[in-house]
């Protein structure tokens, strides 16, 4: 089952409207992604780390998330110092590591983690549904939010169908092995998952049409922005502004 | 006296499954206004298909569906029909799609133009009426099979339709909940058509019984429907007692 474990919680962050989280998340992401200064990305990483701590995620879960993202940066660490080139090198046993390569790898690591922390602190604390509705209120076209919400929902359906079929196969004594039987079973499993998800989606659509759905999703919760929300927005925007301004002062 | 046209009417409906040669349903004529009807028949005889035709989800090869005397021609007509008829799916998993129960039950009223506050109020009231108080924030895909069925029923009742089409509503229900559902259905003002293999259930909720036999919809003789209290040790197969 695909869960939204970070969205469960009652901290100050969880209670904020999706809109006031989306805007600063976009700002911080842009700043971190576009900056090539160590100071900005480093400070950004620390600041978003603080935000993340304030949103009190489950530590084990958090660690797993961070690890799974950093597997990609690890690849960069293996490749960039060896292949980046440049004149300055750092001797390391029998290898000459490119200093520029190390620089770039560090920068990318900082950026990646900064953005990850920012997303976990700001976006993951809302459900995808409220993010979708938040985006719509911020002016994203209705069709796009609809697409977002329903792709997400369909992901669940496919996953559920897959688990169901897999369970059925296992209950009937199927043990994966390196054999033709296994491959054939898996190909059937994947094929059936697709077909069944398709049918399922069609029936869910029918259910929606039967209940008067005509293309627009009307959210049940239409929260008003409160003072805390504005305060939150202002604070985080100020932080991101300062972050962006660092290069001009140093 | 002016006689009102029946709420729903089927005229000469013939339908064949894609890829089959002989039709599944043949020249079906039927009409109902305020009756409480049970529909029984073997697996695969086309009961669910008949409901889907009525709701405009499947297009028959021949024949027409009429709502209050008006022929339903296109999707726009059927949109009107769907406000008046509520269809409970055989598989509730297909019917529930919102994250929480409250959102799902409120989906219909919101689409019909209720304000969020009204929709919330209607939904809470509907859930309460089905004995589902406190289920509002539960996650729909984590409910048990029977709970899903009741919530699915709530999503339909919250739209306040005139006629309910219920496809095997008593499936998955424990005896107590089943009794409760019988009570609820008896108390509702709405007319209904219920598909079920549970003859006792039909006997206590319906006044007429129909069956599909040889591709035809047939009204059973009055004396065939009766209620009796005994346990069926081998499940609840449809059965007859000395006609
Ligand atoms: N999508 C489909 N494509 C082709 N044939 C179908 C499709 N859906 C159903 N059928 C066929 O139509 C026939 C009638 O199906 P239907 O679901 O109406 O039966 P039913 O009377 O509701 O049975 P049950 O009591 O098992 O629910 C079945 O033989 C089935 O194989
Ligand atoms: Mg059926």
Coordinates of C-alpha atoms and ligand atoms in Angstrom, one line a residue:
Chain A
X1 CA 0.0 0.0 0.0
X2 CA 1.3 3.4 -0.9
X3 CA 1.0 5.5 2.3
X4 CA 1.5 9.1 3.0
X5 CA 3.3 8.6 6.3
X6 CA 4.8 12.1 6.6
X7 CA 1.3 13.7 6.2
X8 CA 0.1 12.1 9.4
X9 CA 0.9 14.4 12.3
X10 CA -0.4 17.4 14.0
X11 CA 2.5 19.8 14.2
X12 CA 2.4 23.4 13.2
X13 CA 3.6 22.4 9.8
X14 CA 0.9 19.8 9.3
X15 CA -1.9 22.2 10.1
X16 CA -0.8 24.9 7.6
X17 CA -2.7 25.3 4.4
X18 CA -1.2 23.6 1.4
X19 CA -1.0 27.0 -0.4
X20 CA 1.3 28.6 2.1
X21 CA 3.6 25.6 1.9
X22 CA 3.6 25.3 -1.9
X23 CA 4.8 28.9 -2.5
X24 CA 7.9 28.8 -0.3
X25 CA 8.7 25.3 -1.3
X26 CA 8.9 26.5 -4.9
X27 CA 11.0 29.5 -3.9
X28 CA 13.5 27.5 -1.9
X29 CA 13.7 24.8 -4.6
X30 CA 14.4 27.4 -7.2
X31 CA 17.1 29.1 -5.1
X32 CA 18.8 25.8 -4.3
X33 CA 18.6 24.5 -7.8
X34 CA 19.9 27.6 -9.5
X35 CA 22.7 28.6 -7.0
X36 CA 26.2 27.4 -7.6
X37 CA 27.6 28.9 -4.3
X38 CA 28.6 26.6 -1.5
X39 CA 27.5 29.1 1.0
X40 CA 23.9 29.3 -0.3
X41 CA 23.4 25.6 -0.8
X42 CA 25.1 24.8 2.5
X43 CA 23.1 27.3 4.5
X44 CA 20.0 26.2 2.6
X45 CA 20.6 22.6 3.5
X46 CA 20.9 23.6 7.2
X47 CA 17.8 25.8 7.2
X48 CA 15.7 23.2 5.5
X49 CA 17.1 20.7 7.9
X50 CA 15.9 22.8 10.8
X51 CA 12.4 23.1 9.1
X52 CA 12.4 19.3 8.7
X53 CA 13.2 18.8 12.4
X54 CA 10.4 21.1 13.3
X55 CA 7.9 19.0 11.4
X56 CA 8.9 16.0 13.5
X57 CA 9.0 13.2 11.0
X58 CA 9.4 9.6 12.1
X59 CA 13.2 9.2 12.4
X60 CA 13.4 5.7 10.9
X61 CA 11.3 6.5 8.0
X62 CA 13.2 9.8 7.4
X63 CA 16.5 7.9 7.4
X64 CA 15.2 5.5 4.8
X65 CA 13.9 8.3 2.6
X66 CA 17.2 10.2 2.8
X67 CA 19.2 7.0 2.1
X68 CA 17.2 6.1 -0.9
X69 CA 17.6 9.5 -2.5
X70 CA 21.3 9.6 -1.6
X71 CA 22.0 6.4 -3.4
X72 CA 21.9 8.5 -6.6
X73 CA 24.3 11.1 -5.2
X74 CA 26.6 8.2 -4.2
X75 CA 26.9 7.3 -7.8
X76 CA 28.0 10.9 -8.5
X77 CA 30.6 10.5 -5.9
X78 CA 31.9 7.4 -7.5
X79 CA 32.0 8.8 -11.0
X80 CA 32.5 12.6 -11.0
X81 CA 35.9 12.8 -9.1
X82 CA 37.3 10.2 -11.5
X83 CA 35.9 11.6 -14.7
X84 CA 35.3 15.3 -14.4
X85 CA 38.8 16.3 -15.4
X86 CA 40.3 19.7 -14.8
X87 CA 43.9 20.7 -13.9
X88 CA 43.8 20.5 -10.1
X89 CA 43.9 17.0 -8.8
X90 CA 44.1 15.4 -5.4
X91 CA 46.2 12.2 -5.0
X92 CA 44.2 9.5 -3.4
X93 CA 46.1 6.2 -3.1
X94 CA 46.9 5.4 -6.7
X95 CA 44.2 7.6 -8.2
X96 CA 44.2 11.3 -9.1
X97 CA 40.9 12.7 -8.1
X98 CA 39.6 15.8 -9.9
X99 CA 39.1 18.7 -7.4
X100 CA 36.5 20.2 -9.6
X101 CA 34.7 16.9 -9.7
X102 CA 34.6 16.7 -5.9
X103 CA 33.4 20.3 -5.9
X104 CA 30.5 19.5 -8.2
X105 CA 29.6 16.3 -6.4
X106 CA 29.5 18.2 -3.1
X107 CA 27.4 20.9 -4.6
X108 CA 24.9 18.5 -6.1
X109 CA 24.7 16.6 -2.8
X110 CA 23.9 19.8 -0.9
X111 CA 21.3 20.8 -3.4
X112 CA 19.7 17.4 -3.6
X113 CA 19.4 17.1 0.2
X114 CA 18.4 20.7 0.7
X115 CA 15.5 20.3 -1.8
X116 CA 14.7 16.9 -0.3
X117 CA 14.5 18.3 3.2
X118 CA 12.4 21.2 2.0
X119 CA 9.9 18.9 0.3
X120 CA 9.7 16.6 3.3
X121 CA 9.2 19.5 5.6
X122 CA 6.8 21.5 3.5
X123 CA 5.1 19.3 1.0
X124 CA 5.1 15.8 2.5
X125 CA 3.3 17.2 5.6
X126 CA 0.2 17.7 3.4
X127 CA -1.7 15.0 1.6
X128 CA -1.4 14.9 -2.1
X129 CA -5.1 15.6 -2.3
X130 CA -4.8 18.9 -0.4
X131 CA -1.7 19.8 -2.4
X132 CA -3.7 19.3 -5.6
X133 CA -6.5 21.5 -4.4
X134 CA -4.0 24.0 -3.2
X135 CA -2.3 24.1 -6.6
X136 CA -5.7 24.7 -8.2
X137 CA -6.4 27.6 -5.9
X138 CA -3.0 29.0 -6.7
X139 CA -4.1 29.2 -10.3
X140 CA -2.9 25.9 -11.8
X141 CA -5.3 24.8 -14.6
X142 CA -8.1 22.5 -13.4
X143 CA -7.2 19.8 -16.0
X144 CA -3.7 19.6 -14.7
X145 CA -4.7 19.3 -11.0
X146 CA -7.2 16.7 -12.0
X147 CA -4.5 14.8 -13.9
X148 CA -2.2 15.0 -10.8
X149 CA -4.8 13.8 -8.4
X150 CA -6.0 11.0 -10.6
X151 CA -2.6 9.7 -11.6
X152 CA -1.8 9.6 -8.0
X153 CA -5.0 7.7 -7.2
X154 CA -4.4 5.4 -10.1
X155 CA -1.0 4.5 -8.8
X156 CA -2.8 3.1 -5.7
X157 CA -5.1 1.1 -7.8
X158 CA -2.3 -0.5 -9.9
X159 CA -0.3 -1.2 -6.7
X160 CA -3.3 -2.7 -5.1
X161 CA -4.1 -4.9 -8.0
X162 CA -0.5 -6.0 -8.2
X163 CA -0.4 -6.9 -4.5
X164 CA -3.7 -8.8 -4.8
X165 CA -2.5 -10.9 -7.8
X166 CA 0.9 -11.5 -6.1
X167 CA -0.8 -12.7 -3.0
X168 CA -3.1 -15.0 -5.0
X169 CA 0.0 -16.5 -6.7
X170 CA 1.8 -16.9 -3.5
X171 CA -1.1 -18.5 -1.7
X172 CA -1.2 -21.1 -4.4
X173 CA 2.4 -22.1 -3.8
X174 CA 4.2 -19.9 -6.2
X175 CA 7.8 -19.4 -5.2
X176 CA 9.9 -17.2 -7.5
X177 CA 13.0 -19.0 -8.8
X178 CA 15.2 -18.7 -11.9
X179 CA 13.0 -20.7 -14.1
X180 CA 10.9 -20.3 -17.2
X181 CA 7.8 -20.9 -15.0
X182 CA 8.7 -18.0 -12.9
X183 CA 9.3 -15.7 -15.8
X184 CA 6.0 -16.7 -17.4
X185 CA 4.1 -16.3 -14.2
X186 CA 5.6 -12.8 -13.7
X187 CA 4.7 -11.8 -17.3
X188 CA 1.2 -12.9 -16.7
X189 CA 1.2 -11.1 -13.4
X190 CA 2.3 -7.8 -15.0
X191 CA -0.1 -8.2 -17.9
X192 CA -3.0 -8.9 -15.7
X193 CA -2.1 -6.0 -13.4
X194 CA -2.4 -3.7 -16.3
X195 CA -5.6 -5.1 -17.7
X196 CA -7.3 -5.2 -14.3
X197 CA -6.2 -1.7 -13.4
X198 CA -7.6 -0.5 -16.6
X199 CA -10.9 -2.1 -16.0
X200 CA -10.9 -0.9 -12.4
X201 CA -10.2 2.6 -13.5
X202 CA -13.1 2.4 -15.9
X203 CA -15.5 1.2 -13.2
X204 CA -14.3 3.9 -10.8
X205 CA -15.0 6.4 -13.5
X206 CA -18.4 5.0 -13.9
X207 CA -19.0 5.3 -10.2
X208 CA -18.0 8.9 -10.4
X209 CA -20.2 9.7 -13.4
X210 CA -23.1 8.0 -11.7
X211 CA -22.7 10.4 -8.8
X212 CA -22.9 13.5 -10.9
X213 CA -19.3 14.0 -11.7
X214 CA -18.7 16.2 -14.7
X215 CA -15.0 17.0 -14.7
X216 CA -14.5 19.2 -11.8
X217 CA -13.6 18.0 -8.4
X218 CA -15.1 20.0 -5.6
X219 CA -13.1 19.7 -2.4
X220 CA -15.1 19.2 0.8
X221 CA -12.6 21.1 2.9
X222 CA -12.2 24.6 1.7
X223 CA -10.0 26.0 4.4
X224 CA -9.7 29.7 4.9
X225 CA -6.2 31.1 5.3
X226 CA -5.6 32.0 8.9
X227 CA -3.3 34.5 10.5
X228 CA -0.8 31.7 11.3
X229 CA -0.8 30.7 7.7
X230 CA 0.2 34.2 6.6
X231 CA 2.8 34.4 9.3
X232 CA 4.2 31.1 8.2
X233 CA 4.3 32.2 4.6
X234 CA 6.0 35.5 5.5
X235 CA 8.6 33.8 7.7
X236 CA 9.6 31.2 5.2
X237 CA 9.6 33.6 2.3
X238 CA 11.8 35.9 4.3
X239 CA 14.2 33.1 5.0
X240 CA 14.4 32.2 1.3
X241 CA 14.9 35.8 0.4
X242 CA 17.8 36.0 2.8
X243 CA 19.2 32.8 1.4
X244 CA 19.0 34.2 -2.1
X245 CA 20.6 37.4 -1.0
X246 CA 23.7 35.8 0.6
X247 CA 25.9 36.1 -2.5
X248 CA 25.3 39.8 -2.7
X249 CA 26.6 40.4 0.8
X250 CA 29.6 38.0 0.9
Chain B
X1 CA -57.6 11.0 -13.3
X2 CA -54.3 11.5 -15.0
X3 CA -52.0 8.6 -14.7
X4 CA -48.4 9.6 -14.3
X5 CA -45.9 7.8 -16.4
X6 CA -43.8 5.3 -14.5
X7 CA -40.5 6.5 -13.0
X8 CA -38.5 4.1 -15.0
X9 CA -39.5 2.0 -18.0
X10 CA -37.7 -0.4 -20.3
X11 CA -39.0 -1.0 -23.8
X12 CA -37.9 -3.9 -25.9
X13 CA -34.3 -3.9 -24.5
X14 CA -32.1 -6.4 -26.3
X15 CA -28.4 -6.6 -25.3
X16 CA -25.6 -8.8 -26.4
X17 CA -22.2 -9.0 -24.8
X18 CA -19.3 -7.9 -27.1
X19 CA -17.9 -11.0 -28.7
X20 CA -21.0 -13.2 -28.2
X21 CA -23.5 -14.2 -30.8
X22 CA -26.6 -14.9 -28.8
X23 CA -28.0 -12.0 -26.8
X24 CA -27.8 -11.9 -23.1
X25 CA -31.1 -10.1 -22.7
X26 CA -33.8 -10.2 -25.2
X27 CA -36.8 -7.8 -25.6
X28 CA -37.1 -6.9 -22.0
X29 CA -40.1 -4.8 -21.1
X30 CA -40.4 -3.5 -17.6
X31 CA -41.7 -0.5 -15.6
X32 CA -41.7 0.5 -12.1
X33 CA -42.7 3.6 -10.1
X34 CA -42.8 3.0 -6.4
X35 CA -42.5 -0.7 -6.1
X36 CA -40.0 -2.7 -4.1
X37 CA -38.7 -5.3 -6.4
X38 CA -36.3 -8.2 -5.9
X39 CA -34.4 -9.6 -8.8
X40 CA -33.0 -13.1 -8.6
X41 CA -31.3 -15.4 -11.0
X42 CA -28.3 -17.6 -11.7
X43 CA -24.8 -16.2 -12.0
X44 CA -24.0 -14.6 -15.3
X45 CA -27.7 -14.3 -16.4
X46 CA -27.3 -10.6 -16.9
X47 CA -28.7 -9.0 -13.7
X48 CA -25.8 -6.6 -13.3
X49 CA -25.9 -5.9 -17.0
X50 CA -29.5 -4.9 -16.8
X51 CA -28.8 -2.3 -14.1
X52 CA -25.9 -1.0 -16.1
X53 CA -28.3 -0.5 -19.1
X54 CA -30.8 1.3 -16.9
X55 CA -28.1 3.7 -15.7
X56 CA -26.8 4.3 -19.2
X57 CA -23.5 2.7 -18.6
X58 CA -24.1 0.2 -21.3
X59 CA -26.0 0.9 -24.5
X60 CA -28.5 -1.8 -25.6
X61 CA -28.5 -3.1 -29.1
X62 CA -32.2 -2.3 -29.4
X63 CA -34.8 -0.7 -27.2
X64 CA -35.0 2.3 -25.0
X65 CA -34.9 3.4 -21.4
X66 CA -37.5 5.9 -20.3
X67 CA -37.5 8.2 -17.3
X68 CA -41.0 9.5 -16.4
X69 CA -42.1 8.8 -19.9
X70 CA -39.1 10.5 -21.6
X71 CA -36.8 8.5 -23.8
X72 CA -33.2 8.7 -22.7
X73 CA -31.2 9.3 -25.8
X74 CA -27.8 10.6 -25.0
X75 CA -25.4 11.1 -22.1
X76 CA -27.1 14.4 -21.2
X77 CA -30.4 12.7 -20.7
X78 CA -28.8 10.0 -18.6
X79 CA -27.2 12.6 -16.4
X80 CA -30.7 13.6 -15.4
X81 CA -31.6 10.0 -14.8
X82 CA -28.6 9.5 -12.6
X83 CA -29.8 12.2 -10.2
X84 CA -33.0 10.2 -9.6
X85 CA -31.6 6.6 -9.5
X86 CA -28.9 5.4 -7.2
X87 CA -26.9 2.4 -8.2
X88 CA -25.0 0.3 -5.6
X89 CA -22.2 -1.7 -7.3
X90 CA -21.8 -5.4 -6.7
X91 CA -18.2 -4.6 -5.8
X92 CA -17.9 -1.7 -3.4
X93 CA -14.1 -1.4 -4.0
X94 CA -15.1 0.2 -7.4
X95 CA -17.5 2.6 -5.8
X96 CA -15.3 4.2 -3.2
X97 CA -12.5 6.4 -4.5
X98 CA -12.0 9.3 -2.1
X99 CA -9.4 9.0 0.7
X100 CA -11.8 9.4 3.6
X101 CA -15.3 8.2 4.1
X102 CA -16.8 11.7 4.6
X103 CA -15.3 12.9 1.4
X104 CA -16.7 10.0 -0.5
X105 CA -20.2 10.4 0.9
X106 CA -20.1 14.1 0.2
X107 CA -18.9 13.7 -3.4
X108 CA -22.4 13.2 -4.8
X109 CA -24.1 16.1 -3.0
X110 CA -21.2 18.4 -3.9
X111 CA -21.6 17.5 -7.6
X112 CA -25.4 18.1 -7.3
X113 CA -24.7 21.7 -6.2
X114 CA -24.7 21.6 -2.4
X115 CA -22.3 23.9 -0.6
X116 CA -19.5 22.2 1.3
X117 CA -21.3 22.8 4.6
X118 CA -24.6 21.3 3.4
X119 CA -22.8 18.4 1.8
X120 CA -21.0 17.7 5.1
X121 CA -24.2 17.9 7.0
X122 CA -26.1 15.6 4.6
X123 CA -23.2 13.1 4.7
X124 CA -22.9 13.0 8.5
X125 CA -26.7 12.5 8.8
X126 CA -26.6 9.7 6.1
X127 CA -23.8 7.9 7.9
X128 CA -25.6 8.2 11.2
X129 CA -28.7 6.8 9.7
X130 CA -26.8 3.7 8.6
X131 CA -25.2 3.3 12.0
X132 CA -21.8 4.5 10.8
X133 CA -21.3 7.3 13.2
X134 CA -17.7 8.0 13.8
X135 CA -16.6 6.6 10.4
X136 CA -16.2 10.1 8.8
X137 CA -12.4 10.2 8.9
X138 CA -11.8 6.5 8.3
X139 CA -9.7 5.7 5.2
X140 CA -12.0 4.1 2.6
X141 CA -9.6 1.4 1.3
X142 CA -8.9 0.2 4.8
X143 CA -12.5 -0.7 5.7
X144 CA -13.7 -4.2 5.9
X145 CA -15.8 -5.7 3.1
X146 CA -19.1 -5.2 4.9
X147 CA -18.2 -1.7 6.1
X148 CA -17.3 -0.8 2.5
X149 CA -20.7 -2.0 1.4
X150 CA -22.5 0.2 4.0
X151 CA -20.4 3.2 3.1
X152 CA -21.1 2.7 -0.6
X153 CA -24.8 2.6 0.3
X154 CA -24.3 5.9 2.2
X155 CA -22.6 7.5 -0.9
X156 CA -25.8 6.8 -2.8
X157 CA -28.3 7.7 -0.2
X158 CA -26.6 11.0 0.4
X159 CA -27.8 12.0 -3.2
X160 CA -31.4 11.3 -2.1
X161 CA -32.5 9.4 -5.2
X162 CA -36.1 8.3 -5.9
X163 CA -35.2 4.8 -6.8
X164 CA -32.3 2.6 -5.6
X165 CA -30.8 -0.1 -7.7
X166 CA -28.9 -2.3 -5.3
X167 CA -26.6 -5.0 -6.6
X168 CA -26.3 -7.7 -3.9
X169 CA -26.4 -5.4 -1.0
X170 CA -26.5 -8.2 1.6
X171 CA -23.2 -9.8 0.5
X172 CA -20.4 -9.7 3.0
X173 CA -22.8 -8.6 5.8
X174 CA -22.8 -10.3 9.2
X175 CA -26.3 -11.5 10.3
X176 CA -26.7 -8.5 12.6
X177 CA -25.8 -5.9 10.0
X178 CA -27.9 -7.7 7.5
X179 CA -30.9 -7.4 9.8
X180 CA -30.1 -3.7 10.2
X181 CA -29.9 -3.2 6.5
X182 CA -33.3 -4.9 6.1
X183 CA -34.7 -2.5 8.7
X184 CA -33.1 0.5 6.9
X185 CA -34.5 -0.5 3.5
X186 CA -37.9 -1.0 5.0
X187 CA -37.9 2.4 6.6
X188 CA -36.6 4.3 3.5
X189 CA -39.2 6.1 1.5
X190 CA -37.5 5.3 -1.8
X191 CA -38.5 2.4 -4.0
X192 CA -35.8 -0.1 -4.8
X193 CA -34.8 -2.9 -7.0
X194 CA -32.5 -5.4 -5.3
X195 CA -30.4 -8.1 -6.9
X196 CA -29.7 -10.8 -4.4
X197 CA -29.2 -14.5 -4.2
X198 CA -30.5 -14.3 -0.6
X199 CA -34.2 -15.2 -0.9
X200 CA -34.9 -14.4 2.7
X201 CA -33.4 -11.0 2.3
X202 CA -35.6 -10.3 -0.7
X203 CA -38.6 -11.7 1.0
X204 CA -38.2 -9.2 3.9
X205 CA -37.5 -6.2 1.7
X206 CA -39.4 -6.6 -1.5
X207 CA -43.1 -7.1 -2.5
X208 CA -42.5 -8.4 -5.9
X209 CA -39.9 -10.8 -7.3
X210 CA -38.5 -10.9 -10.8
X211 CA -36.1 -13.4 -12.4
X212 CA -34.2 -13.6 -15.6
X213 CA -34.8 -16.8 -17.5
X214 CA -34.0 -17.6 -21.1
X215 CA -32.9 -14.0 -21.7
X216 CA -36.3 -12.7 -20.5
X217 CA -37.2 -10.8 -17.4
X218 CA -40.1 -12.6 -15.8
X219 CA -42.3 -11.6 -12.9
X220 CA -42.6 -14.5 -10.4
X221 CA -45.9 -15.6 -9.1
X222 CA -47.0 -13.9 -6.0
X223 CA -46.9 -16.9 -3.8
X224 CA -43.3 -17.7 -4.5
X225 CA -42.1 -14.9 -2.3
X226 CA -42.3 -15.7 1.4
X227 CA -40.3 -15.3 4.5
X228 CA -39.2 -18.1 6.7
X229 CA -37.0 -18.3 9.7
X230 CA -34.6 -21.2 9.5
X231 CA -30.9 -21.6 9.0
X232 CA -29.6 -22.7 5.6
X233 CA -26.7 -24.9 6.5
X234 CA -25.1 -24.7 3.1
X235 CA -25.3 -21.0 2.4
X236 CA -28.3 -19.2 1.1
X237 CA -29.0 -20.7 -2.3
X238 CA -32.2 -19.6 -3.9
X239 CA -34.8 -22.3 -3.3
X240 CA -38.4 -22.9 -3.5
X241 CA -40.8 -24.5 -1.1
X242 CA -43.5 -26.5 -2.7
X243 CA -45.1 -24.2 -5.2
Ligands
LIG1 N1 -17.1 -6.5 -19.9 C1 -17.7 -7.6 -20.3 N2 -17.3 -8.0 -21.5 C2 -17.9 -9.2 -22.0 N3 -18.7 -9.9 -21.4 C3 -19.1 -9.5 -20.2 C4 -18.6 -8.3 -19.6 N4 -19.1 -8.2 -18.3 C5 -19.9 -9.2 -18.2 N5 -19.9 -10.1 -19.2 C6 -20.7 -11.3 -19.4 O1 -22.1 -11.0 -19.3 C7 -22.8 -12.0 -18.6 C8 -23.7 -11.4 -17.6 O2 -22.9 -10.7 -16.6 P1 -23.6 -10.0 -15.4 O3 -22.5 -9.4 -14.6 O4 -24.7 -9.2 -15.8 O5 -24.2 -11.3 -14.6 P2 -25.0 -11.3 -13.2 O6 -26.3 -11.8 -13.5 O7 -24.9 -10.0 -12.5 O8 -24.2 -12.5 -12.4 P3 -23.8 -12.5 -10.9 O9 -24.9 -13.1 -10.2 O10 -22.6 -13.5 -10.9 O11 -23.4 -11.2 -10.4 C9 -21.7 -12.9 -18.1 O12 -21.8 -14.1 -18.8 C10 -20.4 -12.3 -18.3 O13 -19.4 -13.2 -18.7
LIG2 MG1 -23.9 -9.3 -10.9

